């Protein structure tokens, strides 16, 4: 067993505290990773606070993990000791269903769906069609910890040219915004809107610009307009009705990263004929949509869940090739509870990344 130190929430109301536990040694197809940096995603907060009503406690969050391989199982061929690697939201999937066979493990249709890096299978045994537990575990502990053990196929390579701390947010925020832009074929010259200017929004703006789009960031805070300008995007305060009216019917693609239920109707009016608005932020029922707005321009409303392992590698390589890195603030693990409240208030610029050496010192 591997003695591991992490930060865990014991209940929805306790916040995160130091927590010692043991991980199983790497199996033949697995690698052991020393965690160097871990990004703080808003999903970590939803999960810790049980806002999706599915949290298994204790909860050790963290799914934007960058580290070094310290051990490889006997059958591992893709990674070597010393490699700089990344782990995102998934650490396994059924590998047999049509989605897995097509390289879209993030839509795994196995009885337990994919195995999340923390909080266990996406469909727990109790809710799977035949009460199965494909992965033999009810919970998993993520990257707010000193080490991680992960099947090699779910470990990606951090390309040279990306700083390890900057690579961390790409593993969730990056791939979650890149995957829908690829699927809905965002291309050079498109007019793209990003709703919610936080961790995902920051990556979405940079990726869309690199794809050649003309990018608009919609924010609730006027002080973020300058931040949009700094990134070469145009900032719009989302309740500025005159600004919305000026852009009516002009967008090719809009991506919403707003982390809770919100009204899409004001933004649907901005879409061109045949254009799509895709929601990745709010994983919950939304306010009702006026289908008259959608039908009159044959628009589509979509959703998207993280991205595949291949897309995760693709977005890392894309960022390295295009000089893209998220704007981050590095924090000590001891400040994690304060960081959570700042993320909830929209005060982070734009992603907190935990320096995990502060956990070893702790
Ligand atoms: P952040 O908190 O970093 O950013 C969200 C931004 O949305 C804020 O900066 C703020 O921007 C705006 N916002 C609007 N309403 C609120 C509110 N009530 N509370 C806080 N922010 C608000 O979050 P992330 O970018 O890390 O994540 C965004 C959402 O995406 C989360 O809900 C997360 O769970 C989800 N997610 C979904 C994934 C998927 O696969 N579909 C994968 C990863 C994350 P502004 O100040 O500009 O108004
Ligand atoms: Zn995330």
Short mmCIF file of C-alpha atoms and ligand atoms in Angstrom, two decimals:
data_model
loop_
_atom_site.label_atom_id
_atom_site.label_comp_id
_atom_site.label_asym_id
_atom_site.label_seq_id
_atom_site.Cartn_x
_atom_site.Cartn_y
_atom_site.Cartn_z
CA UNK A 1 0.00 0.00 0.00
CA UNK A 2 1.10 3.58 -0.67
CA UNK A 3 0.84 6.00 2.23
CA UNK A 4 -0.80 9.10 0.81
CA UNK A 5 -1.66 12.51 2.23
CA UNK A 6 -4.49 14.53 0.76
CA UNK A 7 -7.14 17.11 1.55
CA UNK A 8 -10.65 15.77 2.00
CA UNK A 9 -14.13 16.92 2.86
CA UNK A 10 -15.80 14.57 5.35
CA UNK A 11 -19.26 16.11 4.84
CA UNK A 12 -20.87 18.73 2.61
CA UNK A 13 -20.49 21.43 5.29
CA UNK A 14 -17.01 20.77 6.72
CA UNK A 15 -14.70 22.26 4.09
CA UNK A 16 -11.45 20.46 3.24
CA UNK A 17 -8.89 19.26 5.77
CA UNK A 18 -5.71 17.19 5.78
CA UNK A 19 -6.51 13.51 5.37
CA UNK A 20 -4.21 10.48 5.36
CA UNK A 21 -5.11 7.32 3.46
CA UNK A 22 -3.56 4.42 1.56
CA UNK A 23 -3.65 3.74 -2.15
CA UNK A 24 -3.27 0.31 -3.67
CA UNK A 25 0.05 -0.31 -5.44
CA UNK A 26 0.06 0.00 -9.25
CA UNK A 27 -1.35 -3.05 -11.03
CA UNK A 28 0.46 -4.33 -14.17
CA UNK A 29 -1.30 -1.79 -16.47
CA UNK A 30 -1.06 1.16 -14.06
CA UNK A 31 1.40 3.92 -13.29
CA UNK A 32 2.08 5.61 -9.98
CA UNK A 33 2.36 9.39 -10.18
CA UNK A 34 3.81 11.92 -7.74
CA UNK A 35 1.40 14.87 -7.96
CA UNK A 36 3.12 18.23 -8.58
CA UNK A 37 0.20 20.54 -9.37
CA UNK A 38 -3.59 20.29 -9.33
CA UNK A 39 -6.06 22.83 -10.72
CA UNK A 40 -9.15 23.89 -8.76
CA UNK A 41 -12.24 23.38 -10.93
CA UNK A 42 -15.69 24.69 -9.98
CA UNK A 43 -16.80 21.04 -10.27
CA UNK A 44 -14.62 20.30 -7.21
CA UNK A 45 -16.75 22.78 -5.26
CA UNK A 46 -20.05 21.37 -6.56
CA UNK A 47 -18.85 17.89 -5.57
CA UNK A 48 -17.44 18.78 -2.15
CA UNK A 49 -20.69 20.58 -1.27
CA UNK A 50 -22.84 17.77 -2.68
CA UNK A 51 -24.52 20.18 -5.09
CA UNK A 52 -25.12 17.31 -7.54
CA UNK A 53 -26.58 15.10 -4.75
CA UNK A 54 -24.17 12.24 -5.51
CA UNK A 55 -21.07 12.90 -3.40
CA UNK A 56 -19.38 9.94 -1.71
CA UNK A 57 -17.53 11.05 1.46
CA UNK A 58 -14.76 11.39 2.33
CA UNK A 59 -14.23 13.40 -0.86
CA UNK A 60 -10.66 14.10 -2.04
CA UNK A 61 -11.22 16.27 -5.14
CA UNK A 62 -8.82 17.13 -7.96
CA UNK A 63 -9.10 16.26 -11.66
CA UNK A 64 -6.57 18.64 -13.24
CA UNK A 65 -3.50 16.72 -12.18
CA UNK A 66 0.07 17.11 -13.41
CA UNK A 67 2.81 14.93 -11.95
CA UNK A 68 5.81 12.71 -12.53
CA UNK A 69 5.68 8.97 -13.07
CA UNK A 70 7.41 7.31 -10.11
CA UNK A 71 6.58 3.65 -10.84
CA UNK A 72 5.22 1.64 -13.77
CA UNK A 73 3.40 -1.70 -13.68
CA UNK A 74 5.02 -4.63 -15.49
CA UNK A 75 2.76 -4.33 -18.58
CA UNK A 76 3.04 -0.55 -19.03
CA UNK A 77 4.44 0.54 -22.40
CA UNK A 78 3.27 4.14 -22.87
CA UNK A 79 4.99 5.87 -19.95
CA UNK A 80 8.32 5.70 -18.19
CA UNK A 81 9.55 6.63 -14.74
CA UNK A 82 10.38 10.36 -14.76
CA UNK A 83 7.83 11.31 -17.48
CA UNK A 84 5.79 14.46 -16.91
CA UNK A 85 2.16 13.37 -17.27
CA UNK A 86 -1.40 14.50 -16.74
CA UNK A 87 -4.63 12.98 -15.47
CA UNK A 88 -8.00 14.62 -16.08
CA UNK A 89 -11.53 13.79 -14.99
CA UNK A 90 -11.51 10.09 -15.97
CA UNK A 91 -9.28 7.28 -14.75
CA UNK A 92 -11.00 4.34 -16.46
CA UNK A 93 -14.04 3.35 -18.51
CA UNK A 94 -15.78 0.08 -19.47
CA UNK A 95 -13.66 -0.06 -22.67
CA UNK A 96 -16.26 -2.32 -24.37
CA UNK A 97 -19.29 -0.18 -25.25
CA UNK A 98 -19.80 1.57 -28.57
CA UNK A 99 -18.69 4.93 -27.14
CA UNK A 100 -15.46 3.51 -25.67
CA UNK A 101 -14.76 1.58 -28.86
CA UNK A 102 -15.16 4.81 -30.83
CA UNK A 103 -12.68 6.60 -28.59
CA UNK A 104 -15.32 8.61 -26.72
CA UNK A 105 -14.84 7.17 -23.23
CA UNK A 106 -16.34 10.34 -21.78
CA UNK A 107 -19.71 9.05 -23.00
CA UNK A 108 -19.11 5.47 -21.76
CA UNK A 109 -22.34 3.47 -21.87
CA UNK A 110 -21.11 0.65 -19.59
CA UNK A 111 -23.27 -0.17 -16.54
CA UNK A 112 -21.21 2.15 -14.32
CA UNK A 113 -20.17 4.61 -17.08
CA UNK A 114 -16.64 5.96 -16.63
CA UNK A 115 -14.64 5.88 -13.43
CA UNK A 116 -14.08 9.44 -12.27
CA UNK A 117 -10.67 10.44 -10.91
CA UNK A 118 -12.56 11.26 -7.73
CA UNK A 119 -16.02 10.29 -6.42
CA UNK A 120 -15.92 6.83 -8.05
CA UNK A 121 -17.99 5.53 -10.99
CA UNK A 122 -20.27 8.06 -12.71
CA UNK A 123 -23.09 5.53 -12.29
CA UNK A 124 -22.68 3.92 -8.86
CA UNK A 125 -23.44 0.21 -8.43
CA UNK A 126 -26.71 0.98 -6.65
CA UNK A 127 -27.95 2.87 -9.73
CA UNK A 128 -26.47 0.67 -12.48
CA UNK A 129 -28.98 -1.37 -14.53
CA UNK A 130 -27.91 -4.68 -12.96
CA UNK A 131 -26.38 -3.55 -9.64
CA UNK A 132 -22.87 -4.19 -10.99
CA UNK A 133 -19.62 -2.60 -9.88
CA UNK A 134 -17.34 -2.86 -12.90
CA UNK A 135 -14.48 -1.15 -11.13
CA UNK A 136 -14.71 -2.91 -7.76
CA UNK A 137 -14.85 0.37 -5.91
CA UNK A 138 -17.43 2.86 -4.72
CA UNK A 139 -15.12 5.83 -4.35
CA UNK A 140 -11.87 7.23 -5.74
CA UNK A 141 -9.58 9.89 -4.33
CA UNK A 142 -8.33 12.61 -6.69
CA UNK A 143 -5.39 14.91 -7.19
CA UNK A 144 -5.49 17.03 -4.01
CA UNK A 145 -3.03 14.41 -2.75
CA UNK A 146 0.61 13.42 -2.91
CA UNK A 147 0.20 10.47 -5.29
CA UNK A 148 -2.17 8.93 -7.79
CA UNK A 149 -2.34 5.44 -9.35
CA UNK A 150 -3.99 5.34 -12.79
CA UNK A 151 -4.28 2.89 -15.73
CA UNK A 152 -1.74 3.96 -18.35
CA UNK A 153 -4.36 4.52 -21.09
CA UNK A 154 -5.92 7.29 -19.01
CA UNK A 155 -2.62 9.11 -18.48
CA UNK A 156 -1.66 11.78 -21.05
CA UNK A 157 1.73 13.29 -21.86
CA UNK A 158 2.54 16.89 -20.97
CA UNK A 159 4.30 18.25 -24.07
CA UNK A 160 7.57 20.12 -23.67
CA UNK A 161 6.82 23.80 -24.01
CA UNK A 162 3.98 23.73 -21.48
CA UNK A 163 4.86 24.63 -17.90
CA UNK A 164 3.53 21.87 -15.62
CA UNK A 165 1.48 24.27 -13.47
CA UNK A 166 -0.09 25.86 -16.58
CA UNK A 167 -0.83 22.48 -18.11
CA UNK A 168 -3.01 21.43 -15.16
CA UNK A 169 -6.18 23.42 -16.04
CA UNK A 170 -6.01 22.23 -19.65
CA UNK A 171 -6.84 18.72 -18.38
CA UNK A 172 -10.42 19.75 -17.56
CA UNK A 173 -11.12 23.42 -18.37
CA UNK A 174 -9.16 23.10 -21.62
CA UNK A 175 -10.62 19.89 -22.97
CA UNK A 176 -14.18 20.72 -21.83
CA UNK A 177 -14.19 23.86 -23.96
CA UNK A 178 -12.06 22.50 -26.83
CA UNK A 179 -14.15 19.35 -27.39
CA UNK A 180 -17.43 21.18 -28.23
CA UNK A 181 -15.58 23.71 -30.40
CA UNK A 182 -14.21 20.79 -32.42
CA UNK A 183 -17.52 18.92 -32.49
CA UNK A 184 -19.50 21.99 -33.62
CA UNK A 185 -16.67 22.87 -36.02
CA UNK A 186 -15.68 26.35 -34.87
CA UNK A 187 -13.47 27.76 -37.61
CA UNK A 188 -11.49 30.82 -38.62
CA UNK A 189 -13.71 33.86 -39.07
CA UNK A 190 -16.57 32.55 -36.90
CA UNK A 191 -18.10 34.90 -34.36
CA UNK A 192 -18.00 33.04 -31.03
CA UNK A 193 -19.52 34.03 -27.69
CA UNK A 194 -18.38 32.69 -24.32
CA UNK A 195 -20.76 33.05 -21.36
CA UNK A 196 -19.10 33.09 -17.89
CA UNK A 197 -15.55 34.39 -17.65
CA UNK A 198 -13.95 32.09 -15.08
CA UNK A 199 -11.62 29.08 -15.40
CA UNK A 200 -13.41 27.45 -18.34
CA UNK A 201 -14.20 30.84 -19.91
CA UNK A 202 -10.54 31.88 -19.84
CA UNK A 203 -9.48 28.71 -21.68
CA UNK A 204 -12.44 28.90 -24.08
CA UNK A 205 -11.53 32.45 -25.14
CA UNK A 206 -7.90 31.50 -25.79
CA UNK A 207 -8.77 28.32 -27.69
CA UNK A 208 -11.42 30.01 -29.85
CA UNK A 209 -8.98 32.83 -30.72
CA UNK A 210 -6.35 30.25 -31.68
CA UNK A 211 -8.92 28.60 -33.98
CA UNK A 212 -9.20 31.98 -35.72
CA UNK A 213 -12.55 33.06 -34.30
CA UNK A 214 -13.68 36.58 -33.42
CA UNK A 215 -14.39 36.13 -29.71
CA UNK A 216 -16.82 37.89 -27.34
CA UNK A 217 -16.76 37.28 -23.59
CA UNK A 218 -20.06 37.82 -21.76
CA UNK A 219 -19.55 38.57 -18.09
CA UNK A 220 -21.62 39.71 -15.12
CA UNK A 221 -18.77 41.97 -13.96
CA UNK A 222 -17.84 45.19 -15.78
CA UNK A 223 -14.30 45.00 -14.32
CA UNK A 224 -13.66 41.91 -16.47
CA UNK A 225 -14.11 43.89 -19.72
CA UNK A 226 -10.45 44.95 -19.53
CA UNK A 227 -9.44 41.32 -19.00
CA UNK A 228 -11.26 40.38 -22.20
CA UNK A 229 -9.48 43.18 -24.08
CA UNK A 230 -6.12 41.97 -22.71
CA UNK A 231 -6.85 38.55 -24.25
CA UNK A 232 -7.82 40.11 -27.63
CA UNK A 233 -11.50 39.40 -27.12
CA UNK A 234 -14.41 41.85 -26.80
CA UNK A 235 -16.04 42.02 -23.38
CA UNK A 236 -19.79 42.55 -22.99
CA UNK A 237 -21.67 42.90 -19.72
CA UNK A 238 -24.35 40.23 -20.07
CA UNK A 239 -27.30 42.29 -18.85
CA UNK A 240 -26.48 45.27 -21.10
CA UNK A 241 -29.62 45.11 -23.28
CA UNK A 242 -28.34 47.65 -25.80
CA UNK A 243 -25.16 45.64 -26.38
CA UNK A 244 -27.15 42.42 -26.77
CA UNK A 245 -29.50 44.13 -29.24
CA UNK A 246 -26.52 45.35 -31.27
CA UNK A 247 -25.31 41.75 -31.75
CA UNK A 248 -28.71 40.18 -32.51
CA UNK A 249 -28.59 37.30 -35.02
CA UNK A 250 -24.83 37.50 -35.54
CA UNK A 251 -23.11 34.62 -33.65
CA UNK A 252 -22.00 31.34 -35.24
CA UNK A 253 -21.47 29.57 -31.89
CA UNK A 254 -22.04 30.34 -28.22
CA UNK A 255 -20.61 28.30 -25.32
CA UNK A 256 -22.03 28.74 -21.82
CA UNK A 257 -19.72 27.99 -18.90
CA UNK A 258 -21.97 29.61 -16.26
CA UNK A 259 -21.93 27.18 -13.32
CA UNK A 260 -25.62 27.15 -12.45
CA UNK A 261 -29.13 27.23 -13.90
CA UNK A 262 -29.54 30.36 -16.04
CA UNK A 263 -31.75 31.90 -18.72
CA UNK A 264 -30.55 31.10 -22.25
CA UNK A 265 -33.27 33.14 -24.01
CA UNK A 266 -31.39 36.48 -24.15
CA UNK A 267 -28.43 34.67 -25.74
CA UNK A 268 -30.51 32.62 -28.21
CA UNK A 269 -31.51 35.89 -29.87
CA UNK A 270 -27.82 36.43 -30.66
CA UNK A 271 -27.48 33.28 -32.81
CA UNK A 272 -27.37 33.31 -36.60
CA UNK A 273 -29.56 30.98 -38.63
CA UNK A 274 -28.46 27.33 -38.11
CA UNK A 275 -26.07 28.27 -35.29
CA UNK A 276 -25.74 26.44 -31.95
CA UNK A 277 -25.59 27.38 -28.29
CA UNK A 278 -23.87 24.71 -26.19
CA UNK A 279 -24.03 24.50 -22.41
CA UNK A 280 -21.14 22.92 -20.50
CA UNK A 281 -21.35 24.87 -17.25
CA UNK A 282 -24.71 24.06 -15.70
CA UNK A 283 -25.12 20.31 -15.31
CA UNK A 284 -28.69 20.64 -14.05
CA UNK A 285 -32.18 21.53 -15.35
CA UNK A 286 -32.21 24.94 -17.02
CA UNK A 287 -34.83 27.67 -17.12
CA UNK A 288 -37.42 27.02 -19.90
CA UNK A 289 -36.34 27.93 -23.42
CA UNK A 290 -38.63 29.85 -25.77
CA UNK A 291 -38.74 27.50 -28.75
CA UNK A 292 -40.03 30.28 -30.96
CA UNK A 293 -36.55 31.82 -30.77
CA UNK A 294 -34.96 28.47 -31.62
CA UNK A 295 -37.36 27.45 -34.41
CA UNK A 296 -37.37 30.73 -36.29
CA UNK A 297 -33.66 30.47 -37.01
CA UNK A 298 -33.32 26.65 -36.91
CA UNK A 299 -30.92 26.91 -33.98
CA UNK A 300 -29.67 24.04 -31.85
CA UNK A 301 -29.10 23.91 -28.13
CA UNK A 302 -26.53 21.32 -27.07
CA UNK A 303 -24.54 19.98 -24.16
CA UNK A 304 -21.10 18.43 -23.90
CA UNK A 305 -19.23 16.46 -21.23
CA UNK A 306 -15.46 17.00 -20.78
CA UNK A 307 -13.67 15.31 -23.72
CA UNK A 308 -12.08 12.00 -24.64
CA UNK A 309 -8.54 10.95 -23.72
CA UNK A 310 -7.49 11.52 -27.35
CA UNK A 311 -8.98 15.02 -27.27
CA UNK A 312 -7.23 15.70 -23.96
CA UNK A 313 -3.89 14.89 -25.56
CA UNK A 314 -4.91 16.90 -28.64
CA UNK A 315 -5.74 20.04 -26.66
CA UNK A 316 -2.48 19.80 -24.66
CA UNK A 317 -0.52 19.53 -27.91
CA UNK A 318 -2.61 22.33 -29.48
CA UNK A 319 -1.86 24.62 -26.51
CA UNK A 320 1.87 23.82 -26.68
CA UNK A 321 1.95 24.44 -30.45
CA UNK A 322 0.02 27.72 -30.21
CA UNK A 323 1.64 29.13 -27.06
CA UNK A 324 -1.62 28.94 -25.10
CA UNK A 325 -1.57 28.76 -21.31
CA UNK A 326 -4.37 29.55 -18.87
CA UNK A 327 -4.05 32.53 -16.54
CA UNK A 328 -3.43 30.96 -13.15
CA UNK A 329 -2.77 31.85 -9.52
CA UNK A 330 -0.69 29.32 -7.61
CA UNK A 331 -1.84 28.60 -4.06
CA UNK A 332 -0.78 26.58 -1.03
CA UNK A 333 -3.08 23.67 -0.19
CA UNK A 334 -3.65 25.26 3.23
CA UNK A 335 -5.56 28.11 1.48
CA UNK A 336 -7.94 25.83 -0.38
CA UNK A 337 -11.09 26.69 1.59
CA UNK A 338 -10.52 30.42 1.05
CA UNK A 339 -9.86 29.73 -2.65
CA UNK A 340 -13.23 27.94 -2.92
CA UNK A 341 -15.11 30.96 -1.59
CA UNK A 342 -13.30 33.26 -4.02
CA UNK A 343 -14.16 30.98 -6.96
CA UNK A 344 -17.81 31.02 -5.86
CA UNK A 345 -17.76 34.83 -5.87
CA UNK A 346 -16.14 34.89 -9.34
CA UNK A 347 -13.00 36.52 -7.91
CA UNK A 348 -10.33 34.13 -9.25
CA UNK A 349 -8.18 35.33 -12.20
CA UNK A 350 -8.70 32.79 -13.65
CA UNK A 351 -7.77 29.40 -12.26
CA UNK A 352 -6.26 28.47 -8.90
CA UNK A 353 -3.61 25.78 -9.18
CA UNK A 354 -2.42 24.07 -6.01
CA UNK A 355 1.35 23.65 -5.63
CA UNK A 356 1.31 20.16 -4.19
CA UNK A 357 4.77 20.52 -2.64
CA UNK A 358 2.96 22.63 -0.02
CA UNK A 359 1.07 19.48 0.97
CA UNK A 360 4.28 17.54 1.48
CA UNK A 361 5.54 20.35 3.76
CA UNK A 362 2.22 20.64 5.57
P1 LIG B 1 -15.62 29.37 -12.47
O1 LIG B 1 -16.30 29.63 -11.19
O2 LIG B 1 -14.16 29.50 -12.57
O3 LIG B 1 -16.24 30.29 -13.63
C1 LIG B 1 -17.61 30.44 -13.83
C2 LIG B 1 -17.91 31.88 -14.23
O4 LIG B 1 -19.32 31.98 -14.48
C3 LIG B 1 -17.61 32.90 -13.15
O5 LIG B 1 -16.29 33.40 -13.22
C4 LIG B 1 -18.61 33.98 -13.46
O6 LIG B 1 -18.13 34.74 -14.55
C5 LIG B 1 -19.82 33.25 -14.03
N1 LIG B 1 -20.91 33.04 -13.07
C6 LIG B 1 -22.21 33.30 -13.31
N2 LIG B 1 -22.98 32.97 -12.28
C7 LIG B 1 -22.19 32.52 -11.34
C8 LIG B 1 -22.40 32.02 -10.04
N3 LIG B 1 -23.62 31.96 -9.51
N4 LIG B 1 -21.34 31.60 -9.33
C9 LIG B 1 -20.11 31.69 -9.85
N5 LIG B 1 -19.85 32.14 -11.10
C10 LIG B 1 -20.87 32.56 -11.83
O7 LIG B 1 -16.08 27.90 -12.88
P2 LIG B 1 -15.40 26.91 -13.94
O8 LIG B 1 -15.09 27.67 -15.14
O9 LIG B 1 -14.37 26.09 -13.25
O10 LIG B 1 -16.60 25.89 -14.21
C11 LIG B 1 -17.80 26.37 -14.79
C12 LIG B 1 -18.84 25.28 -14.74
O11 LIG B 1 -18.50 24.25 -15.67
C13 LIG B 1 -19.00 24.58 -13.39
O12 LIG B 1 -20.38 24.44 -13.10
C14 LIG B 1 -18.40 23.21 -13.61
O13 LIG B 1 -18.95 22.22 -12.77
C15 LIG B 1 -18.75 22.99 -15.06
N6 LIG B 1 -17.94 21.99 -15.74
C16 LIG B 1 -18.56 21.22 -16.65
C17 LIG B 1 -17.86 20.28 -17.34
C18 LIG B 1 -18.50 19.46 -18.39
O14 LIG B 1 -17.94 18.45 -18.77
N7 LIG B 1 -19.64 19.83 -18.92
C19 LIG B 1 -16.43 20.05 -17.07
C20 LIG B 1 -15.84 21.03 -16.19
C21 LIG B 1 -16.60 21.94 -15.52
P3 LIG B 1 -18.39 36.31 -14.66
O15 LIG B 1 -17.71 36.89 -13.44
O16 LIG B 1 -17.73 36.63 -15.93
O17 LIG B 1 -19.85 36.55 -14.65
ZN1 LIG B 2 -13.25 20.19 -13.92
#
